[in-house]
XYZ file of C-alpha atoms in Angstrom:
683
model
C 33.565 2.998 -13.245
C 30.204 4.428 -14.265
C 27.870 3.305 -11.568
C 24.366 2.354 -12.659
C 22.028 3.949 -10.128
C 18.600 2.502 -9.641
C 15.790 5.008 -9.037
C 15.632 3.777 -5.449
C 19.312 4.669 -4.990
C 18.845 8.387 -5.451
C 16.188 11.060 -5.277
C 15.005 13.324 -8.070
C 17.433 16.095 -9.094
C 20.184 14.704 -6.869
C 23.609 13.823 -8.295
C 25.437 10.844 -6.804
C 28.070 11.154 -9.547
C 31.476 9.570 -8.893
C 34.956 10.624 -9.919
C 37.149 8.095 -11.746
C 39.432 6.324 -9.320
C 43.037 7.494 -9.101
C 44.451 4.322 -10.593
C 42.257 4.392 -13.688
C 44.084 4.167 -16.987
C 43.701 7.014 -19.526
C 42.308 4.530 -22.064
C 39.566 3.385 -19.674
C 38.738 6.967 -18.753
C 38.476 7.936 -22.411
C 36.255 4.964 -23.247
C 34.024 5.815 -20.316
C 33.768 9.406 -21.529
C 32.765 8.179 -24.977
C 30.085 5.896 -23.535
C 28.705 8.710 -21.407
C 28.668 11.093 -24.360
C 26.898 8.557 -26.560
C 24.246 7.953 -23.905
C 23.635 11.684 -23.584
C 23.446 12.216 -27.338
C 20.830 9.455 -27.626
C 18.287 11.696 -25.890
C 15.898 13.063 -28.482
C 14.263 16.521 -28.199
C 10.800 14.940 -28.377
C 11.425 13.241 -25.027
C 11.398 16.582 -23.206
C 8.070 18.178 -22.319
C 9.894 21.054 -20.603
C 13.506 22.335 -20.621
C 13.704 21.627 -24.355
C 16.082 24.464 -25.212
C 18.444 23.853 -22.300
C 18.570 20.125 -22.977
C 19.063 20.654 -26.704
C 22.064 22.963 -26.382
C 23.665 20.754 -23.711
C 23.315 17.673 -25.879
C 24.645 19.570 -28.906
C 27.797 20.658 -27.080
C 28.505 17.162 -25.790
C 27.901 15.841 -29.323
C 30.748 18.055 -30.575
C 33.030 16.759 -27.841
C 32.096 13.165 -28.669
C 33.797 13.517 -32.067
C 36.906 14.781 -30.276
C 36.954 11.885 -27.812
C 36.445 9.299 -30.563
C 39.320 10.661 -32.684
C 41.579 10.789 -29.630
C 40.795 7.122 -28.991
C 41.170 6.072 -32.627
C 44.583 7.753 -32.937
C 45.738 6.031 -29.724
C 47.269 9.268 -28.519
C 49.268 9.432 -25.295
C 47.525 11.656 -22.773
C 49.449 13.875 -20.368
C 48.484 14.185 -16.721
C 46.946 17.610 -17.325
C 44.760 16.198 -20.127
C 43.676 13.285 -17.953
C 42.757 15.711 -15.168
C 40.558 17.740 -17.543
C 38.970 14.558 -18.904
C 38.252 13.476 -15.328
C 36.426 16.766 -14.650
C 34.433 16.378 -17.869
C 33.583 12.810 -16.868
C 32.193 14.031 -13.559
C 30.125 16.760 -15.234
C 28.825 14.387 -17.909
C 27.563 11.972 -15.263
C 25.556 14.781 -13.697
C 24.227 15.774 -17.114
C 23.062 12.225 -17.711
C 21.277 12.120 -14.356
C 19.619 15.458 -15.091
C 18.425 14.298 -18.507
C 17.101 11.096 -16.948
C 15.059 13.138 -14.486
C 13.758 15.528 -17.149
C 12.496 12.603 -19.231
C 11.410 10.321 -16.404
C 7.996 8.753 -16.823
C 5.371 10.496 -14.722
C 7.649 13.389 -13.699
C 6.468 15.998 -16.231
C 4.501 18.123 -13.777
C 7.188 17.955 -11.097
C 9.927 19.014 -13.542
C 7.722 21.944 -14.566
C 7.325 22.935 -10.924
C 11.104 22.647 -10.481
C 11.869 24.465 -13.748
C 13.938 27.163 -12.062
C 15.992 24.601 -10.130
C 16.484 22.487 -13.257
C 17.572 25.494 -15.311
C 20.064 26.414 -12.599
C 21.470 22.895 -12.695
C 21.800 22.995 -16.482
C 23.581 26.342 -16.145
C 25.997 25.021 -13.527
C 26.835 21.923 -15.569
C 27.365 23.853 -18.782
C 29.645 26.241 -16.890
C 31.561 23.254 -15.448
C 32.075 21.916 -18.976
C 33.225 25.366 -20.150
C 35.717 25.598 -17.254
C 37.180 22.156 -18.015
C 37.558 23.053 -21.687
C 39.175 26.385 -20.826
C 42.049 24.624 -19.043
C 42.256 21.693 -21.478
C 45.758 21.821 -23.081
C 44.379 21.205 -26.553
C 47.749 21.959 -28.133
C 49.182 18.844 -26.474
C 46.630 16.598 -28.162
C 47.553 15.747 -31.743
C 44.130 15.607 -33.371
C 43.003 17.188 -36.633
C 42.455 20.913 -37.027
C 38.756 20.413 -37.729
C 38.321 18.461 -34.514
C 40.167 21.097 -32.493
C 37.873 23.703 -33.985
C 34.871 21.645 -32.832
C 36.288 21.577 -29.299
C 36.850 25.328 -29.365
C 33.309 25.807 -30.690
C 31.909 23.655 -27.882
C 33.861 25.688 -25.341
C 32.671 28.972 -26.812
C 29.037 27.787 -26.813
C 29.347 26.613 -23.223
C 30.802 29.943 -22.102
C 28.165 31.998 -23.947
C 25.178 29.726 -23.384
C 22.082 31.532 -22.206
C 20.452 29.067 -19.830
C 17.051 30.169 -18.567
C 13.481 29.023 -18.027
C 11.561 28.788 -21.282
C 8.779 31.437 -21.422
C 6.221 28.741 -22.289
C 7.267 26.739 -19.232
C 6.992 29.875 -17.111
C 3.441 30.546 -18.320
C 2.399 26.954 -17.668
C 3.914 27.140 -14.186
C 1.958 30.293 -13.354
C -1.249 28.610 -14.529
C -0.601 25.684 -12.164
C -0.109 28.039 -9.224
C -3.265 29.942 -10.189
C -5.317 26.716 -10.252
C -3.924 25.614 -6.870
C -4.706 29.026 -5.432
C -8.315 28.744 -6.640
C -8.687 25.320 -5.046
C -7.166 26.480 -1.757
C -9.757 29.279 -1.624
C -12.569 26.773 -2.226
C -13.152 27.908 -5.812
C -13.363 25.302 -8.565
C -11.259 26.666 -11.457
C -12.167 26.577 -15.125
C -10.953 23.237 -16.478
C -9.642 25.000 -19.608
C -6.709 26.330 -17.537
C -5.602 22.838 -16.618
C -6.218 21.547 -20.124
C -3.704 24.086 -21.447
C -1.139 22.968 -18.876
C -1.742 19.309 -19.665
C -1.357 20.004 -23.384
C 1.901 21.846 -22.745
C 3.215 18.904 -20.712
C 1.926 16.421 -23.296
C -0.212 14.657 -20.701
C -2.792 13.585 -23.248
C -4.791 10.725 -21.761
C -5.887 8.902 -18.603
C -2.779 6.704 -18.545
C -0.401 9.670 -18.804
C -2.201 11.365 -15.919
C -2.126 8.191 -13.842
C 1.657 7.943 -14.305
C 1.982 11.452 -12.889
C -0.110 10.416 -9.891
C 2.026 7.354 -9.198
C 5.189 9.428 -9.415
C 3.877 12.057 -6.988
C 2.771 9.342 -4.530
C 6.275 7.910 -4.709
C 7.846 11.300 -4.007
C 5.597 11.820 -0.989
C 6.634 8.419 0.361
C 10.291 9.380 -0.138
C 9.713 12.591 1.809
C 8.382 10.681 4.813
C 10.951 7.892 4.610
C 13.757 10.478 4.512
C 12.163 12.359 7.457
C 12.233 15.489 5.316
C 8.607 16.499 4.866
C 9.108 20.116 3.800
C 7.736 19.582 0.313
C 5.120 16.958 1.257
C 2.201 19.453 1.538
C 2.937 20.944 -1.885
C 3.345 17.473 -3.397
C -0.031 16.571 -1.882
C -1.590 19.597 -3.583
C -0.164 18.491 -6.931
C -1.323 14.931 -6.311
C -4.848 16.168 -5.605
C -4.709 18.263 -8.778
C -3.715 15.273 -10.909
C -6.410 13.137 -9.270
C -8.907 15.863 -10.154
C -7.664 15.976 -13.772
C -7.777 12.205 -14.136
C -11.339 12.070 -12.837
C -12.796 15.207 -14.442
C -10.876 16.043 -17.609
C -10.126 12.643 -19.145
C -13.375 10.998 -20.229
C -11.676 8.103 -21.992
C -10.117 5.717 -19.523
C -8.246 2.455 -19.452
C -9.958 -0.358 -17.563
C -7.710 -3.158 -18.771
C -5.985 -3.306 -15.396
C -9.160 -3.895 -13.412
C -8.736 -7.656 -13.678
C -5.310 -7.640 -12.114
C -6.427 -5.197 -9.445
C -9.390 -7.400 -8.615
C -7.013 -10.239 -7.885
C -5.592 -8.145 -5.067
C -9.010 -7.717 -3.468
C -8.195 -10.135 -0.677
C -7.482 -7.415 1.837
C -9.686 -8.567 4.666
C -7.457 -9.224 7.642
C -4.446 -7.350 6.244
C -6.154 -3.982 5.762
C -8.431 -3.654 8.775
C -8.772 -0.071 9.928
C -6.476 0.077 12.948
C -8.772 2.638 14.523
C -10.995 -0.308 15.499
C -8.123 -1.717 17.551
C -7.331 1.352 19.636
C -7.754 1.338 23.409
C -10.452 3.860 24.431
C -8.127 5.110 27.185
C -4.684 5.371 25.551
C -5.930 5.618 21.932
C -3.010 3.335 20.997
C -3.179 -0.056 19.328
C -4.029 -2.627 22.009
C -1.417 -5.292 22.707
C -3.321 -7.192 25.409
C -7.075 -6.490 25.098
C -9.189 -7.411 28.123
C -12.932 -7.114 28.772
C -14.314 -5.624 31.997
C -17.638 -6.358 33.680
C -19.485 -3.695 31.619
C -18.605 -5.520 28.394
C -16.121 -2.884 27.176
C -12.623 -3.805 26.029
C -9.404 -1.970 26.950
C -5.679 -2.550 26.794
C -4.705 -4.358 30.003
C -2.020 -1.864 31.060
C -4.356 1.104 30.532
C -7.300 -0.278 32.490
C -5.003 -1.495 35.277
C -3.633 2.027 35.723
C -7.230 3.290 35.763
C -8.215 0.827 38.499
C -5.074 1.468 40.574
C -6.031 5.132 40.633
C -9.149 4.151 42.582
C -11.626 4.434 39.680
C -14.424 1.871 39.681
C -16.433 3.294 36.760
C -16.106 2.137 33.172
C -14.111 4.851 31.319
C -16.213 4.508 28.164
C -19.748 4.057 29.512
C -19.493 5.625 32.964
C -21.183 2.549 34.492
C -19.951 1.263 37.835
C -17.972 -1.943 37.417
C -19.249 -4.796 39.553
C -15.880 -6.539 39.490
C -12.223 -5.771 38.805
C -11.814 -9.057 36.934
C -10.164 -8.589 33.535
C -11.161 -11.277 31.024
C -8.735 -11.694 28.073
C -10.496 -10.927 24.774
C -8.731 -13.589 22.757
C -10.734 -13.059 19.592
C -9.789 -9.396 19.359
C -6.225 -10.198 20.254
C -6.024 -12.617 17.329
C -7.319 -9.942 14.989
C -4.760 -7.411 16.214
C -1.905 -9.902 15.979
C -2.915 -10.857 12.457
C -3.202 -7.185 11.505
C 0.271 -6.412 12.854
C 1.731 -9.440 11.081
C 0.174 -8.484 7.756
C 1.321 -4.856 7.819
C 4.776 -5.825 9.030
C 4.866 -4.162 12.445
C 5.049 -5.376 16.010
C 2.120 -4.613 18.223
C 4.511 -3.121 20.729
C 5.799 -0.648 18.128
C 2.445 0.490 16.888
C 3.259 4.154 17.377
C 5.009 4.300 14.004
C 2.102 2.555 12.370
C -0.262 5.026 13.984
C 1.725 7.848 12.469
C 1.500 6.220 9.037
C -2.265 5.953 9.422
C -2.448 9.577 10.510
C -0.875 10.561 7.208
C -3.998 9.467 5.361
C -6.563 10.520 7.924
C -5.939 14.198 7.165
C -5.415 15.852 3.774
C -1.852 16.720 2.883
C -2.699 20.392 2.337
C -5.715 22.757 2.210
C -5.641 22.682 -1.597
C -5.568 18.863 -1.590
C -8.614 18.819 0.702
C -10.655 21.090 -1.587
C -9.549 19.227 -4.719
C -10.757 15.966 -3.210
C -14.095 17.470 -2.175
C -14.757 18.900 -5.640
C -13.751 15.630 -7.278
C -15.943 13.574 -4.908
C -18.982 15.680 -5.732
C -18.251 15.389 -9.450
C -17.999 11.595 -9.231
C -21.207 11.396 -7.176
C -23.047 13.365 -9.893
C -21.610 11.127 -12.597
C -22.798 8.032 -10.761
C -26.337 9.413 -10.761
C -26.671 11.295 -14.041
C -23.908 9.901 -16.258
C -24.129 7.399 -19.078
C -23.434 3.739 -18.382
C -19.799 4.183 -19.377
C -19.452 7.349 -17.304
C -20.909 5.642 -14.244
C -18.463 2.766 -14.549
C -15.572 5.176 -15.012
C -16.664 7.125 -11.910
C -16.704 3.894 -9.890
C -13.249 3.092 -11.234
C -11.944 6.461 -10.041
C -13.529 5.958 -6.617
C -11.795 2.636 -6.250
C -8.427 4.219 -7.028
C -8.978 7.194 -4.737
C -10.255 5.159 -1.781
C -7.699 2.387 -2.041
C -5.157 3.712 0.450
C -6.390 7.047 1.746
C -8.799 7.428 4.649
C -9.460 11.125 3.972
C -10.426 10.320 0.385
C -12.837 7.675 1.638
C -14.504 10.112 4.006
C -14.916 12.718 1.235
C -16.385 10.182 -1.179
C -18.804 8.875 1.436
C -19.827 12.374 2.468
C -20.429 13.299 -1.186
C -23.030 10.527 -1.401
C -21.326 7.972 -3.634
C -22.386 4.819 -1.776
C -26.070 4.690 -2.732
C -25.442 5.191 -6.473
C -22.650 2.604 -6.279
C -25.139 0.166 -4.773
C -27.584 0.996 -7.574
C -24.822 0.473 -10.150
C -24.043 -2.853 -8.525
C -27.650 -3.960 -8.895
C -28.057 -2.747 -12.481
C -24.746 -3.899 -13.932
C -25.149 -6.453 -16.685
C -21.443 -6.632 -17.569
C -19.066 -8.460 -15.309
C -16.295 -5.824 -15.448
C -18.724 -3.058 -14.414
C -19.971 -5.171 -11.519
C -16.396 -5.919 -10.426
C -15.511 -2.221 -10.449
C -18.633 -1.242 -8.482
C -18.161 -3.939 -5.837
C -14.451 -3.114 -5.581
C -15.258 0.566 -4.987
C -17.717 -0.422 -2.267
C -15.083 -2.686 -0.737
C -12.650 0.212 -0.393
C -15.340 2.455 1.134
C -16.505 -0.297 3.502
C -13.200 0.017 5.371
C -14.302 3.402 6.680
C -16.509 3.474 9.774
C -19.113 5.728 8.165
C -18.860 3.673 4.978
C -20.079 0.569 6.776
C -22.989 2.524 8.203
C -23.916 4.042 4.832
C -23.826 0.679 3.079
C -26.176 -0.946 5.579
C -28.510 2.034 5.992
C -28.690 2.522 2.213
C -29.947 -1.024 1.774
C -26.655 -2.277 0.392
C -26.617 -5.582 2.245
C -29.120 -7.286 -0.055
C -27.379 -6.328 -3.353
C -24.018 -7.332 -1.910
C -25.423 -10.696 -0.883
C -26.875 -11.051 -4.389
C -23.382 -10.571 -5.829
C -22.008 -13.032 -3.298
C -24.565 -15.608 -4.478
C -24.934 -14.846 -8.177
C -22.084 -12.516 -9.079
C -21.178 -12.253 -12.758
C -17.586 -13.233 -11.990
C -15.668 -15.045 -9.295
C -13.723 -11.850 -8.536
C -16.982 -10.024 -7.769
C -18.085 -12.803 -5.398
C -14.745 -12.710 -3.599
C -14.959 -8.962 -3.084
C -18.535 -9.274 -1.816
C -17.262 -11.733 0.810
C -14.573 -9.232 1.834
C -17.242 -6.554 2.308
C -19.181 -8.963 4.528
C -16.078 -9.230 6.695
C -15.764 -5.461 7.077
C -19.445 -5.038 7.835
C -19.184 -7.815 10.405
C -16.622 -5.766 12.328
C -19.570 -3.671 13.580
C -21.322 -5.485 16.414
C -24.975 -4.874 15.382
C -24.221 -5.668 11.738
C -22.638 -9.054 12.373
C -25.876 -10.077 14.097
C -27.971 -8.651 11.246
C -25.868 -10.360 8.593
C -25.834 -13.669 10.431
C -29.629 -13.667 10.707
C -29.934 -13.386 6.929
C -30.465 -17.065 6.015
C -28.435 -17.135 2.781
C -25.237 -15.543 4.055
C -23.392 -18.338 5.828
C -24.351 -21.091 3.319
C -23.198 -18.866 0.454
C -19.880 -18.169 2.150
C -19.479 -21.883 2.720
C -20.052 -22.468 -1.006
C -17.339 -19.914 -1.783
C -14.959 -21.761 0.528
C -15.896 -25.018 -1.167
C -15.654 -23.996 -4.831
C -13.609 -20.794 -4.897
C -10.000 -20.139 -5.724
C -7.477 -19.689 -2.933
C -8.417 -16.005 -2.896
C -12.113 -16.866 -2.758
C -11.619 -19.421 -0.015
C -9.635 -16.922 2.057
C -12.253 -14.206 1.715
C -14.986 -16.667 2.615
C -13.049 -17.846 5.656
C -12.335 -14.361 7.008
C -15.962 -13.320 6.439
C -17.136 -16.254 8.549
C -14.495 -15.343 11.123
C -16.038 -11.894 11.371
C -19.528 -13.329 11.819
C -18.299 -15.628 14.595
C -17.609 -12.561 16.711
C -21.337 -12.742 17.467
C -22.090 -15.845 19.529
C -25.497 -16.211 17.919
C -23.835 -17.061 14.618
C -21.858 -20.023 15.951
C -24.594 -22.584 15.451
C -25.359 -21.259 11.964
C -21.718 -21.661 10.989
C -21.539 -25.165 12.443
C -24.788 -26.384 10.858
C -23.737 -25.052 7.420
C -20.960 -27.612 7.160
C -18.078 -25.210 7.716
C -15.977 -27.534 9.851
C -15.546 -30.366 7.297
C -14.564 -27.780 4.670
C -11.910 -26.360 6.966
C -10.552 -29.827 7.556
C -10.379 -30.334 3.779
C -8.334 -27.132 3.500
C -5.826 -28.495 6.024
C -5.275 -31.577 3.919
C -5.435 -30.064 0.426
C -3.994 -26.545 0.615
C -0.367 -25.491 0.834
C -1.194 -21.814 1.351
C 0.053 -20.873 4.825
C -2.190 -17.811 5.124
C -5.322 -19.745 4.187
C -4.465 -22.513 6.647
C -3.792 -19.985 9.428
C -7.088 -18.182 8.755
C -8.959 -21.494 8.710
C -7.399 -22.424 12.040
C -8.473 -19.044 13.431
C -12.074 -19.856 12.454
C -11.780 -23.320 13.969
C -10.387 -21.798 17.168
C -13.384 -19.456 17.384
C -15.795 -22.363 16.844
C -14.019 -24.495 19.446
C -14.651 -21.900 22.151
C -18.158 -23.318 22.616
C -19.024 -26.825 23.745
C -21.199 -27.403 20.670
C -18.348 -26.281 18.460
C -15.919 -28.597 20.223
C -18.256 -31.586 19.845
C -18.665 -30.880 16.127
C -14.907 -30.590 15.638
C -14.257 -33.813 17.556
C -16.434 -35.666 15.041
C -13.763 -34.967 12.427
C -10.099 -35.967 12.245
C -9.046 -32.775 14.024
C -7.171 -34.513 16.855
C -4.806 -36.105 14.339
C -4.750 -33.375 11.691
C -4.104 -30.333 13.877
C -1.102 -31.841 15.740
C 0.350 -32.568 12.290
C 0.001 -28.885 11.356
C 1.582 -27.943 14.674
C 4.591 -30.116 13.875
C 5.076 -29.209 10.225
C 3.795 -25.688 9.568
C 6.340 -22.970 8.847
C 3.824 -20.342 9.934
C 4.058 -19.366 13.596
C 0.528 -17.974 13.390
C -0.796 -21.319 12.171
C 1.036 -23.181 14.941
C -0.312 -20.849 17.616
C -3.873 -21.213 16.345
C -3.351 -24.984 16.283
C -2.488 -24.960 19.993
C -5.482 -22.712 20.692
C -7.810 -25.196 18.992
C -6.293 -28.185 20.808
C -6.526 -26.416 24.159
C -10.222 -25.642 23.629
C -10.896 -29.227 22.527
C -9.280 -30.504 25.725
C -11.109 -28.062 27.979
C -14.513 -28.543 26.374
C -14.072 -32.155 25.269
C -12.783 -33.524 28.531
C -10.629 -36.583 29.203
C -11.491 -38.339 25.938
C -9.872 -35.606 23.841
C -6.947 -35.307 26.256
C -6.314 -39.044 26.200
C -6.031 -39.063 22.418
C -3.540 -36.185 22.434
C -1.600 -37.758 25.279
C -0.804 -40.730 23.020
C 0.916 -38.422 20.534
C 4.477 -38.498 21.868
C 5.703 -35.820 19.423
C 3.164 -33.256 20.644
C 5.173 -32.219 23.703
C 8.258 -31.365 21.646
C 6.132 -29.164 19.371
C 4.714 -27.404 22.415
C 8.167 -26.880 23.915
C 9.312 -25.370 20.620
C 6.412 -22.918 20.668
C 7.352 -21.935 24.213
C 10.728 -20.739 22.960
C 9.889 -19.104 19.622
C 6.200 -18.245 19.975
C 4.577 -14.962 20.899
C 3.508 -14.358 24.484
C -0.016 -15.380 23.439
C 1.148 -18.609 21.782
C 3.503 -19.443 24.616
C 0.751 -19.066 27.206
C -1.547 -21.376 25.222
C 1.220 -23.943 24.797
C 1.990 -23.797 28.519
C -1.685 -24.307 29.419
C -1.982 -27.320 27.123
C 1.199 -28.850 28.521
C -0.194 -28.538 32.046
C -3.361 -30.388 31.017
C -1.359 -33.184 29.401
C 0.995 -33.474 32.389
C -1.959 -33.615 34.739
C -3.562 -36.344 32.636
C -0.361 -38.421 32.683
C -0.084 -38.015 36.467
C -3.657 -39.112 37.142
C -3.352 -42.004 34.688
C -0.144 -43.305 36.266
C -1.672 -43.139 39.749
C -4.617 -45.249 38.619
C -7.184 -42.534 39.224
C -9.782 -41.680 36.635
C -9.164 -38.287 35.083
C -12.035 -35.941 35.626
C -13.536 -33.852 32.905
C -11.993 -30.403 32.836
C -14.599 -27.704 33.474
C -15.636 -25.739 30.418
C -14.217 -22.264 29.985
C -16.849 -19.612 29.420
C -16.092 -17.959 26.050
C -16.182 -14.180 25.730
C -17.519 -12.767 22.472
C -17.292 -9.087 23.261
C -15.470 -6.795 20.838
């Protein structure tokens, strides 16, 4: 009868209260009223940072009525229809009161309740009036309870009718101070921190953790705004979020770094958090679904460049060079990256418009005040990284990691403020493992931004990052260093530079060999990024990568790790040297097994890609071995029906090769070696 609403079932200050059903018995209704009243009376005044007076008098009135309900139950009195109707109205009002008290005491909602103080006071007033109305029509004379209890009910009704429900003057003053601070920020003026300290004291936000709870709550409310397609309050919420970020970074010196271990475990973001801007077609500016490379070496979405060519244009849209050919070469490596990205973020490549809108949310600040708050905070953190004590520097890096985690605008502000070089210096000077983890994690978040990659390399960050990769003070730090290598390798000149550094590939191979699943995955995706430059292929092969990948296939049950390892193997197999090295292992028996048994469609599609390259570059010997595997065809047919267009095309191509081999074998002719396919490594 009393529905328990989860926080995801309703929004703040909304009342999904329900009336008792028509067939409910008076006894059940009364018991439900008693339970509701007890729950409301359990709220203590100390739980309320605002609305104390309004909450106190509401709870007091319901406490008086609780005694009445309990005596009515204990005396087992018969209730008339008119009494039941009044009790039903009180039940409805009490549910709303309980929801309102829940919101006023909700963790992290102190600032928002202050901002909504007028709305909350109005709701208290309406509910108290509803209680007074129900008591006015309650036929108390028909209920045979004691005189003292009836007097309590009359007192509760009188208090409800005469209650003066208004915004507390202290709340009003605190609210005006918040608006004054936001106004200063919006005008580009950094306000005196004493103003915000007074507000924080009033709201009893006393430490870093309290402030962080407010931030999480505001982020949640912003997400609700967008998910409900009602973004009217989103800009103001963004201003408040920026204000709380500023307070957490500037006002609270003492911080809690106990959670950095658990956060470090989530550092494996490589392929799942690639900046989608790297995957946009230069013509349509949308996420590419079928990337192809033209004769100038530039890559476009097939449909976009085809429309360009059909219009009679023979110049490259990006470079302006005249194209020597209209041939469009599929850029399979980039396509794999885009497909993996779309899989990881849970969208289809064909529906990338919604994802683009989500990304746009973080590219720009939510409001002018939020933009200025972030700029002031970024400059403060940059100064702390340079001039602060050891503890202050680590705390500043911790804040940067939080701020840059999921917001592109924040990253750009932090980079522009000059945080990368001091973070690199902190990385080099850290003698404690937790400080090194925080510094490398902050750099990892900033390395996702285009200018962040440039700043890291141009500031000499590659060498310290490689030092952490080789001799990091913790495994988590090494794993994050490998993830940074992946992001840096997404820039064409950098993947060449990184690959030419002798220690990089062997160190990544060691991480794959000895690391945890997270470490192995980061090492694998970093090597995948380096393979985008053809000059790194031989380095990867000669470092013993292929046998390690084969070990992963036989020893790991992690679908993502296996799929990523197959992606690396597919990139290696594009060259003849890579194919020959792979054929020296048990690949021709192991990979068909993965194709048959893997639950991951991505892994099965990469398996077919590897096998197809082995057949094309390995010739009849590789094909003859696969042709003896009678279960292979059924696996390929299955991929034709449930695979992506990319996987289906690869499966179809491999089936044609196998059919051709069987035809030539049955006719007694010697199968010729299939010509090698020229790999394209342009991104």
